[in-house]
C-alpha cells in the first residue's frame, strides 16, 4: 500500500510512528510528505521524500492520500483532486467534512474510491465505524456528547481548582491544549462540526453544523461553578441532537449535569459519545479526543479498512439538509441568574408562569432553578422580565439529565 501524507505535525508524526511500529503486520510505503517548510525537517529520516510542492505528491503513484493539514483551503482542493484522480482519501479534517462533506462524498462515489474520516470525530475513539457498520440495523434516535478536549480541560480546571476562565485558557494555550486563537473551541464551533458529522451519519440526512444552537464557554464565571457545586452538578460543553418526525433538535452549549451522571465523569482531554438506538439501547464511547497517538491510531485504522476493501455507507452526506430546531420542546430545567433584580416582581412572575421553582441564591443577585414544560416557556419568562425592566442582565444555564 503506497500512501502520501499532507501535513507532518503532531498527528502526521503519530501516524508515521504507528506505521513503523506495525511493519511486521502491514507493509505501508510512504511515498511523499507535504510540509510548509522543509527546512524544519532536515534531520528527519524521511527528508528525501518531504516536499513543499503539492505537485511532487501527485506525481507519485499512490493508493491513498492522507490529509492531516486541517483547515478548509487548500485541503478541500487537494482532496477533491485526489478523489477525481481515483485516489482513496483518509482525513481527520472535521471542518472540511462539516462544510463540504456532501460534495466530497459525491465525488468519491462517482470515482469508485473511498473517503474515510474516523479521526475527524473523537480523536482515537472508534465511533464512526460502529455507527455506519455495527449499528446499521438500528434506528438511532438521539445522541449526546462531549466532543472538545480544550473546553473540557478548561471547565474541569475551573470547577476543580477554582481558577477563572482567562487564567485556565492561558494555561491551556501554554500546554498546547488550546490554539493561540481559541475561538473555534471555546465558542463551540469545533464541537458543532463534529456533532453534525455524527448526526448526519446517524439520521441519514445531512445536518449542517451552523444550524445547531451554538453557545460557547467564554461567558462562564466562577459564580456559575459555585452554583453548580451547590446544586450537586458540574458544567460541561455538551452537544446533543435528537431525531423527531420532521426535523432534528440540536445544540452545543454549556449545561449543568448531575455529579452522578456519566457526563460528569469525563474530564480534561477525554471525550464521550453516547448513542441511543431503538434496538441496542444506549451505547457509550469514551476515550482521548485528540493527541498524537489516539488520532494517529484512528487514521491508521482507516488505512487498513481501505486496504482490506471494507466499505462504510456514508451516502447520508449527499441527502438534503434536514431542518434543525434549536429550542427544546419537552420538559427541562434551567438555572436563571438575574443581576440588579427587582426580586419580588421576578419571583411573582416566575410563580405565575411555572408550577415549580427553587431559589438558589438571594444576595447580590437572584438565582432561581425553574422546572418548565419546554425551553420556550423559560425563554418567554426571560423575555417578560426583560421587557418589564425587572433586571439589568439575565442569564440561563440549562440542566440536562
PDB file of N, CA and C in Angstrom, residues 58-99:
ATOM      1  N   UNK A  58       1.402  14.540  -6.198  1.00  0.00           N
ATOM      2  CA  UNK A  58       0.523  13.978  -7.224  1.00  0.00           C
ATOM      3  C   UNK A  58       1.295  13.340  -8.382  1.00  0.00           C
ATOM      4  N   UNK A  59       2.572  13.602  -8.461  1.00  0.00           N
ATOM      5  CA  UNK A  59       3.398  12.923  -9.472  1.00  0.00           C
ATOM      6  C   UNK A  59       3.711  11.481  -9.069  1.00  0.00           C
ATOM      7  N   UNK A  60       3.532  11.163  -7.791  1.00  0.00           N
ATOM      8  CA  UNK A  60       3.789   9.801  -7.306  1.00  0.00           C
ATOM      9  C   UNK A  60       2.608   8.883  -7.643  1.00  0.00           C
ATOM     10  N   UNK A  61       2.897   7.597  -7.707  1.00  0.00           N
ATOM     11  CA  UNK A  61       1.824   6.607  -7.837  1.00  0.00           C
ATOM     12  C   UNK A  61       1.427   6.186  -6.421  1.00  0.00           C
ATOM     13  N   UNK A  62       0.270   6.655  -5.975  1.00  0.00           N
ATOM     14  CA  UNK A  62      -0.168   6.359  -4.603  1.00  0.00           C
ATOM     15  C   UNK A  62      -1.566   5.757  -4.610  1.00  0.00           C
ATOM     16  N   UNK A  63      -1.826   4.950  -3.595  1.00  0.00           N
ATOM     17  CA  UNK A  63      -3.148   4.348  -3.421  1.00  0.00           C
ATOM     18  C   UNK A  63      -4.046   5.213  -2.540  1.00  0.00           C
ATOM     19  N   UNK A  64      -3.408   5.869  -1.554  1.00  0.00           N
ATOM     20  CA  UNK A  64      -4.186   6.628  -0.574  1.00  0.00           C
ATOM     21  C   UNK A  64      -3.492   7.954  -0.283  1.00  0.00           C
ATOM     22  N   UNK A  65      -4.273   9.025  -0.267  1.00  0.00           N
ATOM     23  CA  UNK A  65      -3.802  10.332   0.177  1.00  0.00           C
ATOM     24  C   UNK A  65      -4.323  10.558   1.594  1.00  0.00           C
ATOM     25  N   UNK A  66      -3.425  10.858   2.524  1.00  0.00           N
ATOM     26  CA  UNK A  66      -3.795  11.110   3.911  1.00  0.00           C
ATOM     27  C   UNK A  66      -3.685  12.615   4.167  1.00  0.00           C
ATOM     28  N   UNK A  67      -4.815  13.269   4.409  1.00  0.00           N
ATOM     29  CA  UNK A  67      -4.835  14.723   4.615  1.00  0.00           C
ATOM     30  C   UNK A  67      -4.885  15.028   6.102  1.00  0.00           C
ATOM     31  N   UNK A  68      -3.811  15.631   6.620  1.00  0.00           N
ATOM     32  CA  UNK A  68      -3.712  15.988   8.033  1.00  0.00           C
ATOM     33  C   UNK A  68      -3.297  17.448   8.204  1.00  0.00           C
ATOM     34  N   UNK A  69      -3.609  18.269   7.208  1.00  0.00           N
ATOM     35  CA  UNK A  69      -3.249  19.680   7.241  1.00  0.00           C
ATOM     36  C   UNK A  69      -4.233  20.499   8.075  1.00  0.00           C
ATOM     37  N   UNK A  70      -5.508  20.123   8.011  1.00  0.00           N
ATOM     38  CA  UNK A  70      -6.539  20.904   8.669  1.00  0.00           C
ATOM     39  C   UNK A  70      -6.947  22.105   7.836  1.00  0.00           C
ATOM     40  N   UNK A  71      -7.988  22.809   8.304  1.00  0.00           N
ATOM     41  CA  UNK A  71      -8.474  23.976   7.585  1.00  0.00           C
ATOM     42  C   UNK A  71      -9.257  23.612   6.337  1.00  0.00           C
ATOM     43  N   UNK A  72      -9.876  24.615   5.739  1.00  0.00           N
ATOM     44  CA  UNK A  72     -10.711  24.361   4.565  1.00  0.00           C
ATOM     45  C   UNK A  72      -9.922  24.392   3.259  1.00  0.00           C
ATOM     46  N   UNK A  73      -9.015  25.334   3.151  1.00  0.00           N
ATOM     47  CA  UNK A  73      -8.270  25.506   1.900  1.00  0.00           C
ATOM     48  C   UNK A  73      -6.773  25.610   2.205  1.00  0.00           C
ATOM     49  N   UNK A  74      -5.940  24.913   1.427  1.00  0.00           N
ATOM     50  CA  UNK A  74      -6.231  24.186   0.183  1.00  0.00           C
ATOM     51  C   UNK A  74      -6.590  22.715   0.373  1.00  0.00           C
ATOM     52  N   UNK A  75      -6.875  22.301   1.607  1.00  0.00           N
ATOM     53  CA  UNK A  75      -7.179  20.886   1.860  1.00  0.00           C
ATOM     54  C   UNK A  75      -8.314  20.380   0.981  1.00  0.00           C
ATOM     55  N   UNK A  76      -9.356  21.179   0.866  1.00  0.00           N
ATOM     56  CA  UNK A  76     -10.512  20.778   0.052  1.00  0.00           C
ATOM     57  C   UNK A  76     -10.104  20.539  -1.404  1.00  0.00           C
ATOM     58  N   UNK A  77      -9.335  21.460  -1.958  1.00  0.00           N
ATOM     59  CA  UNK A  77      -8.917  21.324  -3.351  1.00  0.00           C
ATOM     60  C   UNK A  77      -8.028  20.099  -3.550  1.00  0.00           C
ATOM     61  N   UNK A  78      -7.147  19.820  -2.601  1.00  0.00           N
ATOM     62  CA  UNK A  78      -6.259  18.660  -2.722  1.00  0.00           C
ATOM     63  C   UNK A  78      -7.045  17.349  -2.639  1.00  0.00           C
ATOM     64  N   UNK A  79      -7.982  17.286  -1.705  1.00  0.00           N
ATOM     65  CA  UNK A  79      -8.777  16.058  -1.550  1.00  0.00           C
ATOM     66  C   UNK A  79      -9.655  15.844  -2.779  1.00  0.00           C
ATOM     67  N   UNK A  80     -10.270  16.900  -3.244  1.00  0.00           N
ATOM     68  CA  UNK A  80     -11.120  16.793  -4.437  1.00  0.00           C
ATOM     69  C   UNK A  80     -10.303  16.296  -5.635  1.00  0.00           C
ATOM     70  N   UNK A  81      -9.120  16.828  -5.788  1.00  0.00           N
ATOM     71  CA  UNK A  81      -8.252  16.401  -6.886  1.00  0.00           C
ATOM     72  C   UNK A  81      -7.883  14.939  -6.767  1.00  0.00           C
ATOM     73  N   UNK A  82      -7.544  14.507  -5.563  1.00  0.00           N
ATOM     74  CA  UNK A  82      -7.184  13.098  -5.355  1.00  0.00           C
ATOM     75  C   UNK A  82      -8.344  12.171  -5.704  1.00  0.00           C
ATOM     76  N   UNK A  83      -9.519  12.490  -5.221  1.00  0.00           N
ATOM     77  CA  UNK A  83     -10.688  11.650  -5.481  1.00  0.00           C
ATOM     78  C   UNK A  83     -10.989  11.564  -6.976  1.00  0.00           C
ATOM     79  N   UNK A  84     -10.857  12.696  -7.662  1.00  0.00           N
ATOM     80  CA  UNK A  84     -11.097  12.700  -9.114  1.00  0.00           C
ATOM     81  C   UNK A  84     -10.024  11.919  -9.865  1.00  0.00           C
ATOM     82  N   UNK A  85      -8.839  11.809  -9.258  1.00  0.00           N
ATOM     83  CA  UNK A  85      -7.750  11.015  -9.855  1.00  0.00           C
ATOM     84  C   UNK A  85      -7.811   9.552  -9.417  1.00  0.00           C
ATOM     85  N   UNK A  86      -8.939   9.144  -8.846  1.00  0.00           N
ATOM     86  CA  UNK A  86      -9.155   7.757  -8.401  1.00  0.00           C
ATOM     87  C   UNK A  86      -8.198   7.340  -7.292  1.00  0.00           C
ATOM     88  N   UNK A  87      -7.880   8.286  -6.414  1.00  0.00           N
ATOM     89  CA  UNK A  87      -7.043   8.006  -5.250  1.00  0.00           C
ATOM     90  C   UNK A  87      -7.922   8.019  -4.006  1.00  0.00           C
ATOM     91  N   UNK A  88      -7.832   6.983  -3.202  1.00  0.00           N
ATOM     92  CA  UNK A  88      -8.573   6.942  -1.938  1.00  0.00           C
ATOM     93  C   UNK A  88      -8.053   8.035  -1.000  1.00  0.00           C
ATOM     94  N   UNK A  89      -8.910   8.482  -0.096  1.00  0.00           N
ATOM     95  CA  UNK A  89      -8.526   9.560   0.816  1.00  0.00           C
ATOM     96  C   UNK A  89      -8.892   9.205   2.253  1.00  0.00           C
ATOM     97  N   UNK A  90      -7.955   9.483   3.164  1.00  0.00           N
ATOM     98  CA  UNK A  90      -8.208   9.429   4.606  1.00  0.00           C
ATOM     99  C   UNK A  90      -7.940  10.832   5.155  1.00  0.00           C
ATOM    100  N   UNK A  91      -8.860  11.347   5.959  1.00  0.00           N
ATOM    101  CA  UNK A  91      -8.690  12.680   6.513  1.00  0.00           C
ATOM    102  C   UNK A  91      -9.155  12.731   7.960  1.00  0.00           C
ATOM    103  N   UNK A  92      -8.569  13.664   8.711  1.00  0.00           N
ATOM    104  CA  UNK A  92      -9.010  13.933  10.086  1.00  0.00           C
ATOM    105  C   UNK A  92      -9.666  15.306  10.179  1.00  0.00           C
ATOM    106  N   UNK A  93     -10.033  15.872   9.026  1.00  0.00           N
ATOM    107  CA  UNK A  93     -10.441  17.269   8.929  1.00  0.00           C
ATOM    108  C   UNK A  93     -11.949  17.444   9.115  1.00  0.00           C
ATOM    109  N   UNK A  94     -12.379  17.661  10.366  1.00  0.00           N
ATOM    110  CA  UNK A  94     -13.818  17.800  10.636  1.00  0.00           C
ATOM    111  C   UNK A  94     -14.376  19.106  10.085  1.00  0.00           C
ATOM    112  N   UNK A  95     -13.557  20.166  10.031  1.00  0.00           N
ATOM    113  CA  UNK A  95     -14.031  21.441   9.484  1.00  0.00           C
ATOM    114  C   UNK A  95     -14.476  21.267   8.033  1.00  0.00           C
ATOM    115  N   UNK A  96     -13.653  20.579   7.259  1.00  0.00           N
ATOM    116  CA  UNK A  96     -13.934  20.403   5.849  1.00  0.00           C
ATOM    117  C   UNK A  96     -15.117  19.471   5.612  1.00  0.00           C
ATOM    118  N   UNK A  97     -15.196  18.392   6.391  1.00  0.00           N
ATOM    119  CA  UNK A  97     -16.316  17.461   6.230  1.00  0.00           C
ATOM    120  C   UNK A  97     -17.638  18.110   6.606  1.00  0.00           C
ATOM    121  N   UNK A  98     -17.613  18.919   7.670  1.00  0.00           N
ATOM    122  CA  UNK A  98     -18.837  19.596   8.087  1.00  0.00           C
ATOM    123  C   UNK A  98     -19.303  20.594   7.034  1.00  0.00           C
ATOM    124  N   UNK A  99     -18.349  21.162   6.292  1.00  0.00           N
ATOM    125  CA  UNK A  99     -18.690  22.185   5.303  1.00  0.00           C
ATOM    126  C   UNK A  99     -18.895  21.601   3.910  1.00  0.00           C
TER     127      UNK A  99
END
